[in-house]
């Protein structure tokens, strides 16, 4: 198992918009040949003051950054923390025949690269169900990057 840096291979903004929160779709090609799709949605609090933290929510297996439930949670996280919040979902879309033991790690690597590209700091990481498993891999990667 290696901790390679994924490279973005394409970037697009989906046509979905909910109160100015667009879904951003990024594709990351891993060194192992798989392509990981990352969907992200940014939420901001309504007030002028923004906290110094960023909430990153990783939804579970049957949820995506573009679902209504995740939208409600993202808005609530941003409002309560008075900070930016991101809902981020991921999936390997190409280059793998079946899920293997490194699937969530590879998705966490792509999410880590997204976080680095966006220059997100002071992250509060929240994971639900399978998103919690990704969060464990993600925090390990982020800690290794700090050392």
mmCIF file with all atom_site columns, C-alpha atoms in Angstrom:
data_model
loop_
_atom_site.group_PDB
_atom_site.id
_atom_site.type_symbol
_atom_site.label_atom_id
_atom_site.label_alt_id
_atom_site.label_comp_id
_atom_site.label_asym_id
_atom_site.label_entity_id
_atom_site.label_seq_id
_atom_site.pdbx_PDB_ins_code
_atom_site.Cartn_x
_atom_site.Cartn_y
_atom_site.Cartn_z
_atom_site.occupancy
_atom_site.B_iso_or_equiv
_atom_site.pdbx_formal_charge
_atom_site.auth_seq_id
_atom_site.auth_comp_id
_atom_site.auth_asym_id
_atom_site.auth_atom_id
_atom_site.pdbx_PDB_model_num
ATOM 1   C CA . UNK A 1 1   ? 0.000   0.000  0.000   1.00 0.00 ? 1   UNK A CA 1
ATOM 2   C CA . UNK A 1 2   ? 1.497   3.328  -1.001  1.00 0.00 ? 2   UNK A CA 1
ATOM 3   C CA . UNK A 1 3   ? 0.440   6.902  -0.379  1.00 0.00 ? 3   UNK A CA 1
ATOM 4   C CA . UNK A 1 4   ? 0.759   8.296  -3.861  1.00 0.00 ? 4   UNK A CA 1
ATOM 5   C CA . UNK A 1 5   ? -0.318  11.767 -4.899  1.00 0.00 ? 5   UNK A CA 1
ATOM 6   C CA . UNK A 1 6   ? -3.265  11.641 -7.294  1.00 0.00 ? 6   UNK A CA 1
ATOM 7   C CA . UNK A 1 7   ? -3.261  13.934 -10.295 1.00 0.00 ? 7   UNK A CA 1
ATOM 8   C CA . UNK A 1 8   ? -6.441  15.710 -11.407 1.00 0.00 ? 8   UNK A CA 1
ATOM 9   C CA . UNK A 1 9   ? -7.318  14.624 -14.916 1.00 0.00 ? 9   UNK A CA 1
ATOM 10  C CA . UNK A 1 10  ? -10.456 16.664 -15.456 1.00 0.00 ? 10  UNK A CA 1
ATOM 11  C CA . UNK A 1 11  ? -12.620 19.195 -13.730 1.00 0.00 ? 11  UNK A CA 1
ATOM 12  C CA . UNK A 1 12  ? -16.187 20.276 -14.375 1.00 0.00 ? 12  UNK A CA 1
ATOM 13  C CA . UNK A 1 13  ? -19.074 21.923 -12.598 1.00 0.00 ? 13  UNK A CA 1
ATOM 14  C CA . UNK A 1 14  ? -22.322 20.030 -12.825 1.00 0.00 ? 14  UNK A CA 1
ATOM 15  C CA . UNK A 1 15  ? -25.438 21.884 -13.851 1.00 0.00 ? 15  UNK A CA 1
ATOM 16  C CA . UNK A 1 16  ? -27.023 21.463 -10.427 1.00 0.00 ? 16  UNK A CA 1
ATOM 17  C CA . UNK A 1 17  ? -27.310 24.574 -8.300  1.00 0.00 ? 17  UNK A CA 1
ATOM 18  C CA . UNK A 1 18  ? -29.012 25.000 -4.952  1.00 0.00 ? 18  UNK A CA 1
ATOM 19  C CA . UNK A 1 19  ? -28.845 28.525 -3.570  1.00 0.00 ? 19  UNK A CA 1
ATOM 20  C CA . UNK A 1 20  ? -25.478 29.125 -5.248  1.00 0.00 ? 20  UNK A CA 1
ATOM 21  C CA . UNK A 1 21  ? -23.978 25.827 -4.030  1.00 0.00 ? 21  UNK A CA 1
ATOM 22  C CA . UNK A 1 22  ? -22.784 24.098 -7.168  1.00 0.00 ? 22  UNK A CA 1
ATOM 23  C CA . UNK A 1 23  ? -21.628 20.527 -7.342  1.00 0.00 ? 23  UNK A CA 1
ATOM 24  C CA . UNK A 1 24  ? -18.014 20.370 -8.477  1.00 0.00 ? 24  UNK A CA 1
ATOM 25  C CA . UNK A 1 25  ? -16.855 17.142 -10.081 1.00 0.00 ? 25  UNK A CA 1
ATOM 26  C CA . UNK A 1 26  ? -13.150 16.313 -10.218 1.00 0.00 ? 26  UNK A CA 1
ATOM 27  C CA . UNK A 1 27  ? -11.449 13.215 -11.545 1.00 0.00 ? 27  UNK A CA 1
ATOM 28  C CA . UNK A 1 28  ? -8.131  12.082 -10.059 1.00 0.00 ? 28  UNK A CA 1
ATOM 29  C CA . UNK A 1 29  ? -5.962  9.481  -11.711 1.00 0.00 ? 29  UNK A CA 1
ATOM 30  C CA . UNK A 1 30  ? -4.071  7.337  -9.219  1.00 0.00 ? 30  UNK A CA 1
ATOM 31  C CA . UNK A 1 31  ? -0.596  5.925  -9.888  1.00 0.00 ? 31  UNK A CA 1
ATOM 32  C CA . UNK A 1 32  ? -2.196  2.468  -9.839  1.00 0.00 ? 32  UNK A CA 1
ATOM 33  C CA . UNK A 1 33  ? -4.354  3.364  -12.859 1.00 0.00 ? 33  UNK A CA 1
ATOM 34  C CA . UNK A 1 34  ? -7.716  3.871  -11.164 1.00 0.00 ? 34  UNK A CA 1
ATOM 35  C CA . UNK A 1 35  ? -9.694  7.053  -11.624 1.00 0.00 ? 35  UNK A CA 1
ATOM 36  C CA . UNK A 1 36  ? -11.405 8.469  -8.535  1.00 0.00 ? 36  UNK A CA 1
ATOM 37  C CA . UNK A 1 37  ? -14.365 10.806 -8.969  1.00 0.00 ? 37  UNK A CA 1
ATOM 38  C CA . UNK A 1 38  ? -14.745 13.426 -6.241  1.00 0.00 ? 38  UNK A CA 1
ATOM 39  C CA . UNK A 1 39  ? -17.993 15.381 -5.949  1.00 0.00 ? 39  UNK A CA 1
ATOM 40  C CA . UNK A 1 40  ? -17.880 18.419 -3.688  1.00 0.00 ? 40  UNK A CA 1
ATOM 41  C CA . UNK A 1 41  ? -20.354 21.017 -2.561  1.00 0.00 ? 41  UNK A CA 1
ATOM 42  C CA . UNK A 1 42  ? -19.414 24.114 -0.576  1.00 0.00 ? 42  UNK A CA 1
ATOM 43  C CA . UNK A 1 43  ? -21.682 25.732 2.003   1.00 0.00 ? 43  UNK A CA 1
ATOM 44  C CA . UNK A 1 44  ? -21.154 29.093 3.722   1.00 0.00 ? 44  UNK A CA 1
ATOM 45  C CA . UNK A 1 45  ? -22.853 30.684 6.674   1.00 0.00 ? 45  UNK A CA 1
ATOM 46  C CA . UNK A 1 46  ? -25.201 33.562 5.939   1.00 0.00 ? 46  UNK A CA 1
ATOM 47  C CA . UNK A 1 47  ? -23.453 36.082 8.212   1.00 0.00 ? 47  UNK A CA 1
ATOM 48  C CA . UNK A 1 48  ? -20.419 38.139 7.283   1.00 0.00 ? 48  UNK A CA 1
ATOM 49  C CA . UNK A 1 49  ? -18.174 36.585 9.909   1.00 0.00 ? 49  UNK A CA 1
ATOM 50  C CA . UNK A 1 50  ? -16.584 33.287 8.992   1.00 0.00 ? 50  UNK A CA 1
ATOM 51  C CA . UNK A 1 51  ? -14.968 31.014 11.546  1.00 0.00 ? 51  UNK A CA 1
ATOM 52  C CA . UNK A 1 52  ? -11.408 29.829 11.119  1.00 0.00 ? 52  UNK A CA 1
ATOM 53  C CA . UNK A 1 53  ? -12.426 26.193 10.797  1.00 0.00 ? 53  UNK A CA 1
ATOM 54  C CA . UNK A 1 54  ? -13.637 24.273 7.777   1.00 0.00 ? 54  UNK A CA 1
ATOM 55  C CA . UNK A 1 55  ? -16.105 21.436 8.266   1.00 0.00 ? 55  UNK A CA 1
ATOM 56  C CA . UNK A 1 56  ? -15.594 18.545 5.841   1.00 0.00 ? 56  UNK A CA 1
ATOM 57  C CA . UNK A 1 57  ? -18.464 16.048 5.761   1.00 0.00 ? 57  UNK A CA 1
ATOM 58  C CA . UNK A 1 58  ? -17.976 12.645 4.132   1.00 0.00 ? 58  UNK A CA 1
ATOM 59  C CA . UNK A 1 59  ? -21.365 10.991 3.609   1.00 0.00 ? 59  UNK A CA 1
ATOM 60  C CA . UNK A 1 60  ? -21.957 7.254  3.778   1.00 0.00 ? 60  UNK A CA 1
ATOM 61  C CA . UNK A 1 61  ? -22.243 4.640  1.048   1.00 0.00 ? 61  UNK A CA 1
ATOM 62  C CA . UNK A 1 62  ? -25.758 5.383  -0.207  1.00 0.00 ? 62  UNK A CA 1
ATOM 63  C CA . UNK A 1 63  ? -25.372 9.181  -0.053  1.00 0.00 ? 63  UNK A CA 1
ATOM 64  C CA . UNK A 1 64  ? -23.663 11.687 -2.303  1.00 0.00 ? 64  UNK A CA 1
ATOM 65  C CA . UNK A 1 65  ? -22.654 15.339 -2.124  1.00 0.00 ? 65  UNK A CA 1
ATOM 66  C CA . UNK A 1 66  ? -25.638 16.149 -4.342  1.00 0.00 ? 66  UNK A CA 1
ATOM 67  C CA . UNK A 1 67  ? -28.340 14.505 -2.180  1.00 0.00 ? 67  UNK A CA 1
ATOM 68  C CA . UNK A 1 68  ? -30.990 16.517 -0.330  1.00 0.00 ? 68  UNK A CA 1
ATOM 69  C CA . UNK A 1 69  ? -30.038 15.023 3.063   1.00 0.00 ? 69  UNK A CA 1
ATOM 70  C CA . UNK A 1 70  ? -26.395 15.992 2.577   1.00 0.00 ? 70  UNK A CA 1
ATOM 71  C CA . UNK A 1 71  ? -27.492 19.465 1.489   1.00 0.00 ? 71  UNK A CA 1
ATOM 72  C CA . UNK A 1 72  ? -29.419 19.909 4.742   1.00 0.00 ? 72  UNK A CA 1
ATOM 73  C CA . UNK A 1 73  ? -26.457 18.695 6.807   1.00 0.00 ? 73  UNK A CA 1
ATOM 74  C CA . UNK A 1 74  ? -23.994 20.907 4.934   1.00 0.00 ? 74  UNK A CA 1
ATOM 75  C CA . UNK A 1 75  ? -26.126 23.981 5.496   1.00 0.00 ? 75  UNK A CA 1
ATOM 76  C CA . UNK A 1 76  ? -26.521 23.109 9.172   1.00 0.00 ? 76  UNK A CA 1
ATOM 77  C CA . UNK A 1 77  ? -22.758 22.569 9.646   1.00 0.00 ? 77  UNK A CA 1
ATOM 78  C CA . UNK A 1 78  ? -21.977 25.926 7.997   1.00 0.00 ? 78  UNK A CA 1
ATOM 79  C CA . UNK A 1 79  ? -24.641 27.770 9.962   1.00 0.00 ? 79  UNK A CA 1
ATOM 80  C CA . UNK A 1 80  ? -23.775 26.302 13.371  1.00 0.00 ? 80  UNK A CA 1
ATOM 81  C CA . UNK A 1 81  ? -20.008 26.608 12.958  1.00 0.00 ? 81  UNK A CA 1
ATOM 82  C CA . UNK A 1 82  ? -20.234 29.991 11.196  1.00 0.00 ? 82  UNK A CA 1
ATOM 83  C CA . UNK A 1 83  ? -17.620 28.577 8.838   1.00 0.00 ? 83  UNK A CA 1
ATOM 84  C CA . UNK A 1 84  ? -17.348 27.070 5.423   1.00 0.00 ? 84  UNK A CA 1
ATOM 85  C CA . UNK A 1 85  ? -18.479 23.485 5.105   1.00 0.00 ? 85  UNK A CA 1
ATOM 86  C CA . UNK A 1 86  ? -17.878 21.010 2.320   1.00 0.00 ? 86  UNK A CA 1
ATOM 87  C CA . UNK A 1 87  ? -19.762 17.837 1.536   1.00 0.00 ? 87  UNK A CA 1
ATOM 88  C CA . UNK A 1 88  ? -17.447 15.505 -0.365  1.00 0.00 ? 88  UNK A CA 1
ATOM 89  C CA . UNK A 1 89  ? -18.315 12.136 -1.862  1.00 0.00 ? 89  UNK A CA 1
ATOM 90  C CA . UNK A 1 90  ? -16.053 9.900  -3.893  1.00 0.00 ? 90  UNK A CA 1
ATOM 91  C CA . UNK A 1 91  ? -15.996 6.710  -5.912  1.00 0.00 ? 91  UNK A CA 1
ATOM 92  C CA . UNK A 1 92  ? -13.546 4.846  -8.104  1.00 0.00 ? 92  UNK A CA 1
ATOM 93  C CA . UNK A 1 93  ? -15.014 5.116  -11.577 1.00 0.00 ? 93  UNK A CA 1
ATOM 94  C CA . UNK A 1 94  ? -12.424 3.524  -13.864 1.00 0.00 ? 94  UNK A CA 1
ATOM 95  C CA . UNK A 1 95  ? -9.583  1.046  -13.754 1.00 0.00 ? 95  UNK A CA 1
ATOM 96  C CA . UNK A 1 96  ? -10.830 -1.379 -11.122 1.00 0.00 ? 96  UNK A CA 1
ATOM 97  C CA . UNK A 1 97  ? -12.908 -4.503 -11.652 1.00 0.00 ? 97  UNK A CA 1
ATOM 98  C CA . UNK A 1 98  ? -14.032 -4.934 -8.046  1.00 0.00 ? 98  UNK A CA 1
ATOM 99  C CA . UNK A 1 99  ? -13.741 -3.256 -4.697  1.00 0.00 ? 99  UNK A CA 1
ATOM 100 C CA . UNK A 1 100 ? -10.529 -4.257 -2.926  1.00 0.00 ? 100 UNK A CA 1
ATOM 101 C CA . UNK A 1 101 ? -9.125  -3.574 0.531   1.00 0.00 ? 101 UNK A CA 1
ATOM 102 C CA . UNK A 1 102 ? -7.493  -0.326 -0.656  1.00 0.00 ? 102 UNK A CA 1
ATOM 103 C CA . UNK A 1 103 ? -10.586 1.205  -2.280  1.00 0.00 ? 103 UNK A CA 1
ATOM 104 C CA . UNK A 1 104 ? -11.423 3.563  0.595   1.00 0.00 ? 104 UNK A CA 1
ATOM 105 C CA . UNK A 1 105 ? -7.751  4.504  0.976   1.00 0.00 ? 105 UNK A CA 1
ATOM 106 C CA . UNK A 1 106 ? -7.548  5.454  -2.703  1.00 0.00 ? 106 UNK A CA 1
ATOM 107 C CA . UNK A 1 107 ? -10.691 7.554  -2.354  1.00 0.00 ? 107 UNK A CA 1
ATOM 108 C CA . UNK A 1 108 ? -9.230  9.188  0.777   1.00 0.00 ? 108 UNK A CA 1
ATOM 109 C CA . UNK A 1 109 ? -6.071  10.030 -1.198  1.00 0.00 ? 109 UNK A CA 1
ATOM 110 C CA . UNK A 1 110 ? -8.147  11.837 -3.829  1.00 0.00 ? 110 UNK A CA 1
ATOM 111 C CA . UNK A 1 111 ? -10.070 13.716 -1.103  1.00 0.00 ? 111 UNK A CA 1
ATOM 112 C CA . UNK A 1 112 ? -6.753  14.673 0.528   1.00 0.00 ? 112 UNK A CA 1
ATOM 113 C CA . UNK A 1 113 ? -5.583  16.086 -2.805  1.00 0.00 ? 113 UNK A CA 1
ATOM 114 C CA . UNK A 1 114 ? -8.853  18.029 -3.119  1.00 0.00 ? 114 UNK A CA 1
ATOM 115 C CA . UNK A 1 115 ? -8.310  19.499 0.375   1.00 0.00 ? 115 UNK A CA 1
ATOM 116 C CA . UNK A 1 116 ? -4.751  20.493 -0.539  1.00 0.00 ? 116 UNK A CA 1
ATOM 117 C CA . UNK A 1 117 ? -5.860  22.072 -3.841  1.00 0.00 ? 117 UNK A CA 1
ATOM 118 C CA . UNK A 1 118 ? -8.503  24.135 -2.037  1.00 0.00 ? 118 UNK A CA 1
ATOM 119 C CA . UNK A 1 119 ? -5.954  25.049 0.672   1.00 0.00 ? 119 UNK A CA 1
ATOM 120 C CA . UNK A 1 120 ? -8.389  24.069 3.425   1.00 0.00 ? 120 UNK A CA 1
ATOM 121 C CA . UNK A 1 121 ? -7.019  24.450 6.953   1.00 0.00 ? 121 UNK A CA 1
ATOM 122 C CA . UNK A 1 122 ? -8.255  23.821 10.495  1.00 0.00 ? 122 UNK A CA 1
ATOM 123 C CA . UNK A 1 123 ? -10.471 20.999 9.303   1.00 0.00 ? 123 UNK A CA 1
ATOM 124 C CA . UNK A 1 124 ? -13.238 19.483 11.381  1.00 0.00 ? 124 UNK A CA 1
ATOM 125 C CA . UNK A 1 125 ? -13.738 16.096 9.752   1.00 0.00 ? 125 UNK A CA 1
ATOM 126 C CA . UNK A 1 126 ? -17.161 14.437 10.007  1.00 0.00 ? 126 UNK A CA 1
ATOM 127 C CA . UNK A 1 127 ? -17.838 11.030 8.494   1.00 0.00 ? 127 UNK A CA 1
ATOM 128 C CA . UNK A 1 128 ? -21.105 9.100  8.390   1.00 0.00 ? 128 UNK A CA 1
ATOM 129 C CA . UNK A 1 129 ? -21.053 5.300  8.032   1.00 0.00 ? 129 UNK A CA 1
ATOM 130 C CA . UNK A 1 130 ? -18.649 4.411  5.185   1.00 0.00 ? 130 UNK A CA 1
ATOM 131 C CA . UNK A 1 131 ? -17.684 8.096  5.162   1.00 0.00 ? 131 UNK A CA 1
ATOM 132 C CA . UNK A 1 132 ? -16.375 7.515  8.687   1.00 0.00 ? 132 UNK A CA 1
ATOM 133 C CA . UNK A 1 133 ? -14.107 4.765  7.356   1.00 0.00 ? 133 UNK A CA 1
ATOM 134 C CA . UNK A 1 134 ? -12.803 7.160  4.692   1.00 0.00 ? 134 UNK A CA 1
ATOM 135 C CA . UNK A 1 135 ? -12.338 9.811  7.377   1.00 0.00 ? 135 UNK A CA 1
ATOM 136 C CA . UNK A 1 136 ? -10.014 7.487  9.305   1.00 0.00 ? 136 UNK A CA 1
ATOM 137 C CA . UNK A 1 137 ? -7.859  6.937  6.208   1.00 0.00 ? 137 UNK A CA 1
ATOM 138 C CA . UNK A 1 138 ? -8.009  10.642 5.359   1.00 0.00 ? 138 UNK A CA 1
ATOM 139 C CA . UNK A 1 139 ? -6.874  11.837 8.776   1.00 0.00 ? 139 UNK A CA 1
ATOM 140 C CA . UNK A 1 140 ? -3.972  9.377  8.631   1.00 0.00 ? 140 UNK A CA 1
ATOM 141 C CA . UNK A 1 141 ? -2.908  10.806 5.260   1.00 0.00 ? 141 UNK A CA 1
ATOM 142 C CA . UNK A 1 142 ? -3.251  14.409 6.448   1.00 0.00 ? 142 UNK A CA 1
ATOM 143 C CA . UNK A 1 143 ? -1.191  13.682 9.568   1.00 0.00 ? 143 UNK A CA 1
ATOM 144 C CA . UNK A 1 144 ? 1.549   12.033 7.472   1.00 0.00 ? 144 UNK A CA 1
ATOM 145 C CA . UNK A 1 145 ? 1.624   15.141 5.262   1.00 0.00 ? 145 UNK A CA 1
ATOM 146 C CA . UNK A 1 146 ? 2.199   17.360 8.301   1.00 0.00 ? 146 UNK A CA 1
ATOM 147 C CA . UNK A 1 147 ? 5.207   15.343 9.456   1.00 0.00 ? 147 UNK A CA 1
#
